[in-house]
Short mmCIF file of C-alpha atoms in Angstrom, two decimals:
data_model
loop_
_atom_site.label_atom_id
_atom_site.label_comp_id
_atom_site.label_asym_id
_atom_site.label_seq_id
_atom_site.Cartn_x
_atom_site.Cartn_y
_atom_site.Cartn_z
CA PRO A 28 0.00 0.00 0.00
CA GLU A 29 1.07 3.56 -0.70
CA THR A 30 2.24 5.62 2.30
CA ALA A 31 1.90 9.35 2.87
CA GLY A 32 4.62 11.36 1.20
CA GLN A 33 5.79 8.42 -0.91
CA ARG A 34 6.87 9.52 -4.40
CA ARG A 35 4.75 7.99 -7.14
CA VAL A 36 5.95 6.43 -10.39
CA ALA A 37 3.84 5.39 -13.37
CA VAL A 38 5.10 2.66 -15.70
CA ILE A 39 3.52 2.41 -19.15
CA GLY A 40 3.56 -1.20 -20.33
CA ALA A 41 3.91 -4.61 -18.64
CA GLY A 42 6.32 -6.21 -21.07
CA GLY A 43 9.86 -7.07 -20.06
CA GLY A 44 10.90 -3.43 -19.66
CA GLY A 45 7.88 -2.35 -17.65
CA LEU A 46 8.10 -5.36 -15.34
CA THR A 47 11.77 -4.91 -14.52
CA ALA A 48 11.21 -1.17 -13.98
CA ALA A 49 8.33 -1.89 -11.59
CA ARG A 50 10.53 -4.23 -9.58
CA ALA A 51 13.41 -1.75 -9.42
CA PHE A 52 11.34 1.26 -8.37
CA ARG A 53 9.35 -0.74 -5.83
CA GLU A 54 12.52 -2.14 -4.26
CA ALA A 55 13.81 1.44 -3.95
CA GLY A 56 10.76 2.37 -1.88
CA PHE A 57 8.61 4.21 -4.41
CA ALA A 58 4.88 3.77 -5.03
CA VAL A 59 4.56 2.14 -8.45
CA THR A 60 1.58 1.62 -10.75
CA VAL A 61 1.93 -0.20 -14.06
CA TYR A 62 -0.61 0.53 -16.80
CA GLU A 63 -1.03 -2.28 -19.33
CA GLN A 64 -3.68 -2.19 -22.05
CA ALA A 65 -3.69 -5.98 -22.54
CA ALA A 66 -5.24 -8.43 -20.11
CA SER A 67 -1.96 -10.15 -19.22
CA PRO A 68 1.78 -9.39 -18.97
CA GLY A 69 4.53 -10.08 -21.45
CA GLY A 70 4.16 -7.49 -24.20
CA ILE A 71 4.79 -9.05 -27.60
CA TRP A 72 5.55 -12.38 -25.91
CA ARG A 73 2.21 -12.78 -24.14
CA ALA A 74 -0.01 -15.68 -25.10
CA GLY A 75 -2.53 -14.65 -27.73
CA GLY A 76 -0.47 -11.72 -28.97
CA ASP A 77 -0.48 -10.81 -32.66
CA VAL A 78 3.14 -9.80 -33.25
CA VAL A 79 5.18 -12.96 -32.73
CA TYR A 80 4.55 -15.70 -35.31
CA ALA A 81 3.70 -19.24 -34.29
CA GLY A 82 6.99 -20.96 -35.14
CA LEU A 83 9.38 -18.40 -33.67
CA ARG A 84 12.41 -19.65 -31.77
CA CYS A 85 14.59 -17.02 -30.17
CA ASN A 86 17.85 -16.14 -31.91
CA LEU A 87 19.72 -15.94 -28.58
CA PRO A 88 20.24 -18.61 -25.90
CA HIS A 89 17.93 -18.23 -22.92
CA GLN A 90 20.97 -18.27 -20.64
CA ILE A 91 21.89 -14.75 -21.81
CA MET A 92 18.34 -13.54 -22.47
CA ALA A 93 17.29 -13.81 -18.84
CA PHE A 94 17.20 -11.07 -16.25
CA LYS A 95 20.04 -11.22 -13.75
CA ASP A 96 19.23 -13.63 -10.89
CA TRP A 97 16.04 -14.76 -12.64
CA PRO A 98 16.91 -17.68 -14.95
CA PHE A 99 14.48 -19.51 -17.17
CA ALA A 100 12.90 -22.55 -15.53
CA GLU A 101 13.42 -26.05 -16.90
CA THR A 102 9.68 -26.28 -17.56
CA GLU A 103 10.05 -23.25 -19.84
CA THR A 104 13.22 -24.23 -21.70
CA ARG A 105 12.41 -27.95 -22.05
CA GLY A 106 16.12 -28.63 -22.16
CA ARG A 107 16.91 -26.29 -25.08
CA SER A 108 19.10 -23.19 -25.11
CA PHE A 109 17.17 -21.54 -27.95
CA VAL A 110 13.61 -21.42 -26.68
CA THR A 111 10.24 -20.76 -28.29
CA ALA A 112 8.20 -17.58 -28.06
CA ARG A 113 5.79 -19.48 -25.80
CA ALA A 114 8.62 -20.17 -23.37
CA VAL A 115 9.48 -16.48 -23.17
CA GLY A 116 5.84 -15.67 -22.51
CA GLU A 117 5.75 -18.21 -19.67
CA TYR A 118 8.99 -16.78 -18.29
CA LEU A 119 7.59 -13.24 -18.20
CA GLU A 120 4.33 -14.41 -16.63
CA ARG A 121 6.36 -15.93 -13.80
CA TYR A 122 8.52 -12.80 -13.53
CA ALA A 123 5.35 -10.68 -13.31
CA GLU A 124 3.90 -12.55 -10.34
CA ASP A 125 6.06 -10.61 -7.89
CA VAL A 126 4.63 -7.26 -9.03
CA ALA A 127 1.09 -8.41 -9.84
CA PRO A 128 -0.55 -6.09 -7.27
CA LEU A 129 1.07 -3.11 -8.97
CA VAL A 130 -0.30 -3.79 -12.47
CA ARG A 131 -3.60 -2.45 -13.79
CA TYR A 132 -4.44 -4.64 -16.77
CA GLY A 133 -6.92 -3.57 -19.39
CA THR A 134 -5.93 0.06 -18.87
CA THR A 135 -4.77 2.35 -21.67
CA VAL A 136 -2.82 5.58 -21.20
CA ARG A 137 -4.53 8.06 -23.50
CA ARG A 138 -2.45 11.08 -22.64
CA LEU A 139 0.78 11.97 -20.87
CA GLU A 140 1.73 15.58 -20.23
CA ARG A 141 3.85 17.67 -17.95
CA VAL A 142 2.18 19.43 -15.03
CA ASP A 143 3.15 23.10 -15.03
CA ASP A 144 3.69 24.74 -11.66
CA ASP A 145 3.37 28.45 -12.34
CA LYS A 146 3.83 29.31 -8.67
CA ASN A 147 7.19 27.58 -8.31
CA ALA A 148 9.43 27.63 -11.37
CA SER A 149 12.09 25.57 -9.62
CA ALA A 150 9.71 22.80 -8.59
CA THR A 151 10.48 19.25 -9.69
CA THR A 152 8.52 18.27 -12.80
CA ARG A 153 5.39 16.23 -12.23
CA TRP A 154 3.33 14.35 -14.81
CA ARG A 155 -0.36 13.93 -15.52
CA LEU A 156 -1.72 10.77 -17.13
CA GLU A 157 -5.20 10.23 -18.51
CA VAL A 158 -6.06 6.53 -18.36
CA VAL A 159 -9.09 4.58 -19.55
CA SER A 160 -10.01 1.09 -18.41
CA SER A 161 -11.43 -1.48 -20.80
CA GLY A 162 -15.19 -1.51 -20.93
CA THR A 163 -15.41 2.21 -20.28
CA THR A 164 -15.47 5.29 -22.50
CA ASP A 165 -13.27 8.35 -22.74
CA GLU A 166 -15.83 10.13 -20.60
CA ASP A 167 -14.88 7.75 -17.78
CA ARG A 168 -11.18 8.50 -18.04
CA GLU A 169 -9.19 8.91 -14.88
CA GLU A 170 -6.50 11.51 -14.24
CA VAL A 171 -3.41 10.54 -12.28
CA VAL A 172 -0.56 12.82 -11.22
CA VAL A 173 2.83 11.24 -10.53
CA ASP A 174 6.42 12.27 -9.84
CA GLY A 175 8.04 10.07 -12.46
CA VAL A 176 7.14 8.12 -15.59
CA VAL A 177 8.79 5.11 -17.21
CA VAL A 178 7.77 4.68 -20.85
CA ALA A 179 8.07 0.97 -21.67
CA ASN A 180 5.37 0.46 -24.28
CA GLY A 181 7.68 -1.38 -26.67
CA HIS A 182 8.33 -0.66 -30.33
CA TYR A 183 6.56 -3.45 -32.18
CA GLU A 184 3.12 -1.89 -32.57
CA ARG A 185 3.51 0.40 -35.56
CA PRO A 186 4.76 -1.37 -38.71
CA ALA A 187 7.23 0.68 -40.72
CA THR A 188 5.81 1.78 -44.05
CA LEU A 189 7.41 0.57 -47.25
CA GLU A 190 6.96 2.55 -50.45
CA LEU A 191 7.09 0.21 -53.47
CA PRO A 192 6.72 1.69 -56.96
CA GLY A 193 3.88 0.01 -58.81
CA ALA A 194 2.12 -1.30 -55.71
CA GLU A 195 -1.19 0.26 -56.77
CA THR A 196 -1.38 -1.88 -59.94
CA PHE A 197 0.35 -5.01 -58.64
CA PRO A 198 -2.14 -7.94 -58.64
CA GLY A 199 -0.41 -9.85 -55.84
CA ARG A 200 -0.67 -9.23 -52.12
CA VAL A 201 1.52 -6.75 -50.23
CA SER A 202 1.74 -7.28 -46.47
CA HIS A 203 3.87 -6.62 -43.40
CA SER A 204 5.65 -9.38 -41.49
CA ARG A 205 3.40 -8.64 -38.51
CA ALA A 206 0.54 -10.29 -40.41
CA TYR A 207 2.54 -13.50 -40.92
CA ASP A 208 1.87 -16.42 -38.58
CA ARG A 209 2.48 -19.79 -40.27
CA PRO A 210 4.17 -20.98 -43.50
CA GLU A 211 1.63 -23.60 -44.58
CA PRO A 212 -0.72 -21.20 -46.43
CA TYR A 213 2.17 -20.27 -48.73
CA ALA A 214 2.79 -23.80 -50.05
CA GLY A 215 3.44 -23.69 -53.78
CA GLN A 216 3.57 -19.88 -53.87
CA THR A 217 6.27 -17.41 -54.87
CA VAL A 218 7.03 -14.84 -52.17
CA VAL A 219 9.35 -11.86 -51.95
CA CYS A 220 10.60 -10.90 -48.46
CA VAL A 221 11.87 -7.32 -48.32
CA GLY A 222 14.65 -7.10 -45.74
CA ALA A 223 17.35 -9.53 -44.68
CA ARG A 224 17.56 -9.04 -40.96
CA SER A 225 15.87 -11.16 -38.30
CA SER A 226 12.28 -11.27 -39.55
CA GLY A 227 13.18 -11.43 -43.25
CA THR A 228 15.62 -14.31 -42.83
CA ASP A 229 13.37 -16.21 -40.43
CA LEU A 230 10.29 -15.92 -42.60
CA ALA A 231 12.21 -16.91 -45.73
CA LYS A 232 13.58 -19.98 -43.96
CA GLU A 233 10.13 -21.05 -42.76
CA LEU A 234 8.55 -20.51 -46.15
CA VAL A 235 11.20 -22.47 -48.06
CA PHE A 236 12.03 -25.29 -45.68
CA ASP A 237 8.91 -25.65 -43.49
CA GLY A 238 6.06 -24.38 -45.65
CA ARG A 239 7.24 -25.63 -49.05
CA ALA A 240 6.87 -22.36 -50.90
CA ARG A 241 7.76 -22.70 -54.56
CA ARG A 242 10.32 -19.90 -54.37
CA VAL A 243 11.29 -17.13 -51.95
CA VAL A 244 13.31 -14.09 -52.95
CA VAL A 245 14.96 -12.09 -50.17
CA ALA A 246 15.42 -8.49 -51.32
CA ASP A 247 18.34 -6.88 -49.53
CA LYS A 248 20.00 -3.50 -49.99
CA ALA A 249 23.36 -5.09 -49.17
CA CYS A 250 23.11 -7.34 -52.23
CA GLY A 251 24.46 -6.23 -55.61
CA ALA A 252 23.34 -9.06 -57.91
CA THR A 253 20.77 -11.82 -57.64
CA ARG A 254 21.94 -15.33 -56.72
CA ALA A 255 20.07 -18.61 -56.44
CA TYR A 256 20.45 -21.24 -53.69
CA PHE A 257 19.02 -24.65 -52.74
CA GLY A 258 17.85 -25.69 -56.15
CA GLY A 259 16.64 -22.21 -57.02
CA ARG A 260 14.00 -22.20 -54.27
CA LEU A 261 15.78 -19.41 -52.36
CA LEU A 262 17.12 -16.28 -54.04
CA HIS A 263 19.07 -13.36 -52.61
CA ALA A 264 18.47 -10.19 -54.61
CA PRO A 265 19.12 -6.44 -54.52
CA PRO A 266 16.34 -4.02 -53.54
CA ILE A 267 13.08 -3.97 -55.48
CA GLU A 268 13.02 -1.62 -58.45
CA ARG A 269 9.26 -1.93 -59.02
CA LEU A 270 6.18 -4.13 -58.82
CA ASP A 271 4.75 -4.81 -62.26
CA PRO A 272 1.09 -5.05 -63.35
CA ASP A 273 1.65 -8.57 -64.73
CA GLY A 274 2.51 -9.86 -61.23
CA SER A 275 6.28 -9.86 -61.63
CA VAL A 276 8.77 -8.05 -59.40
CA THR A 277 11.81 -6.35 -60.91
CA PHE A 278 14.95 -5.84 -58.85
CA ALA A 279 17.70 -3.21 -59.01
CA ASP A 280 20.06 -5.45 -61.01
CA GLY A 281 17.45 -6.02 -63.72
CA PHE A 282 16.40 -9.50 -62.59
CA SER A 283 12.63 -10.02 -62.78
CA GLN A 284 10.75 -12.67 -60.83
CA PRO A 285 7.40 -13.54 -62.46
CA HIS A 286 4.18 -14.75 -60.84
CA VAL A 287 4.80 -13.33 -57.37
CA ASP A 288 1.91 -14.14 -55.07
CA GLU A 289 2.92 -11.92 -52.13
CA VAL A 290 5.46 -9.30 -51.17
CA VAL A 291 6.12 -9.29 -47.41
CA SER A 292 7.65 -6.18 -45.89
CA CYS A 293 10.21 -7.26 -43.27
CA VAL A 294 11.63 -3.81 -42.60
CA GLY A 295 10.65 -3.61 -38.96
CA PHE A 296 8.64 -1.18 -36.89
CA ASP A 297 8.65 2.51 -36.05
CA TYR A 298 8.68 3.93 -32.55
CA ASP A 299 5.25 5.09 -31.46
CA PHE A 300 4.05 6.98 -28.39
CA PRO A 301 0.37 7.71 -28.98
CA PHE A 302 -0.11 9.21 -25.52
CA PHE A 303 2.00 12.30 -26.29
CA LEU A 304 0.00 15.10 -27.89
CA GLU A 305 0.85 15.75 -31.54
CA ASP A 306 1.21 19.49 -30.96
CA ASP A 307 3.40 18.97 -27.90
CA ASP A 308 7.12 19.32 -28.60
CA LEU A 309 8.01 17.14 -25.61
CA VAL A 310 9.01 14.05 -27.63
CA SER A 311 9.44 13.37 -31.33
CA ALA A 312 9.72 9.98 -33.00
CA ARG A 313 10.59 10.50 -36.64
CA GLY A 314 12.78 8.45 -38.92
CA ARG A 315 13.34 5.88 -36.16
CA VAL A 316 14.90 8.50 -33.93
CA VAL A 317 13.36 9.30 -30.54
CA ALA A 318 14.40 12.74 -29.32
CA PRO A 319 15.53 14.44 -27.25
CA LEU A 320 17.06 11.56 -25.28
CA TYR A 321 20.32 11.22 -23.40
CA LEU A 322 21.86 7.73 -23.43
CA HIS A 323 18.79 6.41 -25.29
CA MET A 324 16.64 6.65 -22.15
CA PHE A 325 16.73 9.96 -20.22
CA HIS A 326 14.64 12.85 -21.51
CA ALA A 327 17.13 15.65 -22.14
CA GLU A 328 15.08 18.29 -20.31
CA HIS A 329 13.46 16.08 -17.66
CA ALA A 330 16.19 13.53 -17.10
CA ASP A 331 15.27 12.91 -13.46
CA SER A 332 11.61 12.08 -14.04
CA LEU A 333 10.90 10.85 -17.60
CA PHE A 334 12.58 7.63 -18.71
CA PHE A 335 12.33 5.44 -21.82
CA LEU A 336 13.23 1.76 -21.59
CA GLY A 337 13.99 -0.67 -24.41
CA LEU A 338 14.58 1.69 -27.34
CA PRO A 339 18.05 0.42 -28.38
CA HIS A 340 17.95 -2.37 -30.93
CA SER A 341 20.35 -5.12 -32.02
CA VAL A 342 20.85 -5.91 -28.33
CA VAL A 343 20.04 -8.56 -25.73
CA PRO A 344 16.89 -6.79 -24.53
CA PHE A 345 15.94 -8.05 -21.06
CA PRO A 346 19.37 -7.59 -19.42
CA LEU A 347 19.80 -4.19 -21.05
CA MET A 348 16.40 -2.99 -19.81
CA GLN A 349 17.16 -4.28 -16.31
CA VAL A 350 20.32 -2.15 -16.28
CA GLN A 351 18.39 0.84 -17.64
CA ALA A 352 15.88 0.45 -14.81
CA ARG A 353 18.65 0.58 -12.20
CA ALA A 354 20.00 3.76 -13.76
CA ALA A 355 16.53 5.34 -13.87
CA VAL A 356 15.97 4.59 -10.18
CA ALA A 357 19.31 6.11 -9.19
CA VAL A 358 18.71 9.34 -11.13
CA PHE A 359 15.10 9.62 -9.95
CA ALA A 360 16.18 9.11 -6.33
CA GLY A 361 18.99 11.67 -6.62
CA ARG A 362 21.63 9.01 -5.96
CA ALA A 363 23.68 9.53 -9.12
CA PRO A 364 26.18 12.30 -8.34
CA THR A 365 28.17 11.70 -11.52
CA PHE A 366 25.12 12.11 -13.75
CA PRO A 367 25.93 15.08 -16.02
CA GLY A 368 24.00 18.35 -15.94
CA ARG A 369 21.78 19.60 -18.74
CA ASP A 370 24.47 21.42 -20.72
CA ALA A 371 26.89 18.49 -20.53
CA ARG A 372 24.14 16.10 -21.61
CA ARG A 373 23.34 18.29 -24.60
CA ARG A 374 26.99 18.37 -25.66
CA GLU A 375 27.24 14.58 -25.48
CA MET A 376 24.02 14.23 -27.47
CA ASP A 377 25.30 16.62 -30.15
CA ASP A 378 28.57 14.67 -30.42
CA ALA A 379 26.72 11.35 -30.70
CA ARG A 380 24.42 12.72 -33.39
CA ALA A 381 27.36 14.12 -35.39
CA ALA A 382 29.09 10.73 -35.31
CA LEU A 383 26.14 8.91 -36.90
CA ALA A 384 26.59 7.77 -40.48
CA ARG A 385 22.82 7.27 -40.79
CA PRO A 386 20.33 9.07 -38.54
CA LYS A 387 18.05 6.03 -38.48
CA ASP A 388 20.80 4.13 -36.64
CA ALA A 389 20.52 6.49 -33.67
CA HIS A 390 19.41 3.68 -31.34
CA HIS A 391 21.47 0.87 -32.86
CA LEU A 392 23.96 -0.51 -30.35
CA GLY A 393 25.08 -3.97 -31.47
CA PRO A 394 28.59 -4.57 -30.10
CA ARG A 395 28.44 -1.30 -28.13
CA GLN A 396 25.67 -2.62 -25.87
CA TRP A 397 28.12 -4.05 -23.34
CA ALA A 398 29.98 -0.79 -22.75
CA TYR A 399 26.62 0.99 -22.64
CA CYS A 400 25.39 -1.29 -19.85
CA LYS A 401 28.58 -0.79 -17.87
CA GLN A 402 28.30 2.97 -18.28
CA LEU A 403 24.75 2.96 -16.89
CA LEU A 404 25.71 0.69 -14.00
CA ARG A 405 28.46 3.09 -12.97
CA LEU A 406 26.13 6.04 -13.18
CA ALA A 407 23.68 4.13 -10.98
CA ALA A 408 26.45 3.42 -8.47
CA GLY A 409 27.50 7.07 -8.30
CA LEU A 410 30.88 6.35 -9.88
CA ASP A 411 32.75 7.65 -12.89
CA PRO A 412 30.97 5.95 -15.82
CA ASN A 413 34.22 5.75 -17.80
CA ASP A 414 36.49 4.38 -15.07
CA HIS A 415 35.94 0.66 -15.27
CA ALA A 416 39.01 -0.56 -13.39
CA LEU A 417 38.75 1.62 -10.26
CA SER A 418 35.01 1.04 -10.06
CA LEU A 419 35.55 -2.70 -9.61
CA VAL A 420 38.02 -2.16 -6.79
CA VAL A 421 35.56 -0.17 -4.70
CA ASN A 422 32.29 -1.94 -5.56
CA ASP A 423 31.85 -5.70 -5.26
CA ASP A 424 28.26 -5.56 -6.57
CA LEU A 425 29.46 -3.78 -9.68
CA ALA A 426 32.12 -6.44 -10.20
CA ALA A 427 29.40 -9.13 -10.15
CA TRP A 428 27.37 -7.20 -12.74
CA ASP A 429 30.42 -6.81 -14.94
CA THR A 430 31.13 -10.54 -14.78
CA TRP A 431 27.53 -11.21 -15.78
CA ILE A 432 27.76 -8.79 -18.72
CA ASP A 433 31.12 -10.16 -19.88
CA THR A 434 29.81 -13.73 -19.76
CA ASN A 435 26.77 -12.77 -21.81
CA ARG A 436 29.01 -11.06 -24.32
CA ALA A 437 31.22 -14.14 -24.72
CA VAL A 438 28.24 -16.39 -25.47
CA TYR A 439 26.68 -13.77 -27.76
CA ASP A 440 29.94 -13.56 -29.75
CA HIS A 441 30.10 -17.36 -29.98
CA VAL A 442 26.64 -17.55 -31.55
CA GLY A 443 27.15 -14.75 -34.07
CA PRO A 444 29.46 -16.41 -36.64
CA ARG A 445 27.18 -19.44 -36.81
CA ARG A 446 24.15 -17.55 -38.07
CA PRO A 447 23.23 -18.30 -41.70
CA ALA A 448 25.59 -16.85 -44.27
CA ILE A 449 22.67 -16.85 -46.72
CA PRO A 450 19.46 -15.02 -45.75
CA GLY A 451 16.79 -17.69 -45.43
CA ALA A 452 19.15 -20.67 -45.11
CA PRO A 453 18.47 -23.27 -42.38
CA ASP A 454 19.17 -21.86 -38.92
CA LEU A 455 21.31 -24.68 -37.53
CA TYR A 456 22.88 -22.33 -34.98
CA ARG A 457 19.67 -22.66 -32.95
CA ASP A 458 20.72 -26.25 -32.22
CA LEU A 459 23.65 -25.01 -30.10
CA GLU A 460 23.39 -25.98 -26.43
CA TYR A 461 25.14 -24.00 -23.67
CA ASP A 462 26.07 -24.33 -20.01
CA VAL A 463 26.58 -20.92 -18.41
CA ASP A 464 27.73 -20.04 -14.88
CA HIS A 465 27.41 -16.28 -14.52
CA ALA A 466 28.72 -16.20 -10.96
CA ALA A 467 31.97 -17.84 -12.02
CA GLY A 468 32.05 -16.11 -15.37
CA THR A 469 32.38 -19.40 -17.24
CA TRP A 470 30.49 -21.05 -20.09
CA ARG A 471 30.79 -23.87 -22.59
CA CYS A 472 28.99 -25.07 -25.69
CA ARG A 473 28.20 -28.76 -25.40
CA ASN A 474 27.77 -29.49 -29.10
CA GLU A 475 29.84 -26.91 -30.95
CA ARG A 476 31.62 -29.52 -33.07
CA ASP A 477 28.39 -31.25 -34.10
CA VAL A 478 26.76 -27.99 -35.16
CA ASP A 479 29.83 -26.76 -37.00
CA GLU A 480 30.07 -30.04 -38.90
CA ALA A 481 26.38 -29.84 -39.79
CA LEU A 482 26.90 -26.30 -41.06
CA ALA A 483 29.84 -27.41 -43.18
CA ARG A 484 27.75 -30.24 -44.68
CA LEU A 485 24.89 -27.87 -45.39
CA TYR A 486 27.01 -25.58 -47.54
CA ARG A 487 29.13 -28.37 -49.03
CA ASP A 488 26.11 -30.39 -50.13
CA ALA A 489 24.51 -27.31 -51.66
CA VAL A 490 27.37 -27.08 -54.17
CA ALA A 491 27.89 -30.82 -54.71
CA ASP A 492 26.41 -30.83 -58.21
CA VAL A 493 26.98 -27.30 -59.43
CA PRO A 494 30.13 -25.48 -58.30
CA ALA A 495 29.86 -21.92 -57.06
CA SER A 496 30.41 -19.31 -59.73
CA GLY A 497 31.82 -15.81 -59.50
CA SER A 498 34.23 -14.46 -56.96
CA ALA A 499 34.29 -15.09 -53.22
CA ALA A 500 31.40 -13.44 -51.43
CA ALA A 501 31.69 -10.57 -48.99
CA ALA A 502 29.70 -10.15 -45.78
CA SER A 503 27.97 -6.93 -44.77
CA ASP A 504 27.68 -5.78 -41.16
CA ASP A 505 24.40 -4.08 -42.02
CA ASP A 506 23.00 -7.44 -43.07
CA ASP A 507 24.00 -9.54 -40.05
CA GLY A 508 26.32 -11.63 -42.21
CA ALA A 509 24.21 -12.01 -45.33
CA VAL A 510 26.31 -12.92 -48.34
CA CYS A 511 26.05 -11.67 -51.87
CA ASP A 512 28.36 -12.15 -54.83
CA LYS A 513 28.28 -8.92 -56.81
CA THR A 514 29.85 -10.50 -59.91
CA THR A 515 27.38 -13.31 -60.60
CA SER A 516 24.87 -12.91 -63.42
CA PRO A 517 21.20 -12.95 -62.38
CA PRO A 518 19.58 -16.38 -62.78
CA ARG A 519 16.64 -16.98 -65.06
CA ALA A 520 13.38 -16.91 -63.18
CA ASP A 521 12.89 -20.67 -63.41
CA ASP A 522 16.54 -21.76 -63.47
CA PRO A 523 17.05 -24.54 -60.87
CA GLN A 524 20.81 -24.03 -60.80
CA VAL A 525 22.29 -23.80 -57.35
CA VAL A 526 24.88 -21.08 -56.83
CA VAL A 527 26.23 -20.85 -53.31
CA ALA A 528 28.46 -18.13 -51.95
CA SER A 529 31.34 -18.99 -49.65
CA ARG A 530 30.39 -18.99 -45.98
CA THR A 531 32.06 -16.25 -43.99
CA THR A 532 32.47 -16.39 -40.24
#
């Protein structure tokens, strides 16, 4: 129960980020309420959700996906390191039990705005939320005023738009990967997947090898010339040039695939915060950039009371959001003496923005996620965020966190080179099995040799009858290791020839 004088915190969303934030703020002694529009916890992982497709298996081992000190249960993993979406949903349901009294399910935040205090210009910012419970109308909305807000509503609600020339006269279907659930309805069809990152490669693999699609073409901006694999059932092509009225799709290298039944956009999602007023300049989310944010999570002007969790991508999400929650608590509680002031934050933000090659990569971390987590942990501990060595001497708890992060990084780096070299190829890396001891900082892969031999056979057998043509392929960081030979001539639309690029690791 809330006590008199207790500072209040609202958390928007009961997915992984919202749940770990609720735990952190409650443990620090604050009054927490979580507002979740669904009827159960878990965000995109909850049972009955419409974002995660039926056959999804995670692309990271559960041993490094888990929150610190909250491992997956054996009943959830069923003895596998790479678990199903259902297992993650069960894991989050169990994680949510501890904060169940704090969560208001079936409640939507309609509006979030700053409370102006005209009488005291130096007063700490407070926030007003308008919330509506399911089964009621906007006239029954409730107003709540709090001292701090954690925005953890996820970023898989608003599909990114994809402009395709000729779409208005194309007779086939054009959809977003969010609408995809199972491969069986695509049996015997020709499909183009636009995008070669996680969703594009996973969907292509399911369609070709599980759903028996006739052909799948993965369109990828990192590819210079179309190549065919696995008997011509899987193609890797450059970006789409246009959709044609006769049902064909023409690619940037001139290759044309006829009789395309569906084009699936696998280009991800845009950030969306529908509870901020459109005419309010508090937060903008344009071009996949959320601004103005310091360190991807602190509002530049209200850094001690408005926090955003889970915006960075190409990361291990649950551990990163748990670290973000610790940092948010420390700053909110005034226990982060090394947290920079407004002017210093602005300078750092300007420098980070100037260093970006592409603005849309503003929240991409990838290999920088580990240093980012350590920086936040040091801020939360009141230490110099850039002094890693001295911090460990004076803080045993920080040393344990660092060991946990370093162990996760080692396993993450072990998985990476074993991902498919060809977008849509079988994902044998998900057969890897790990033993991880975070306390000791040790790990091992029990079947590395078996998986590596299976990978070698996969690519060797693919070229057994027809040798690879063209020069050795090159990998692109932007494509998570997708391979494309820029010297190979485009195949004919119905050519069964197999051309396989060399596997890079």
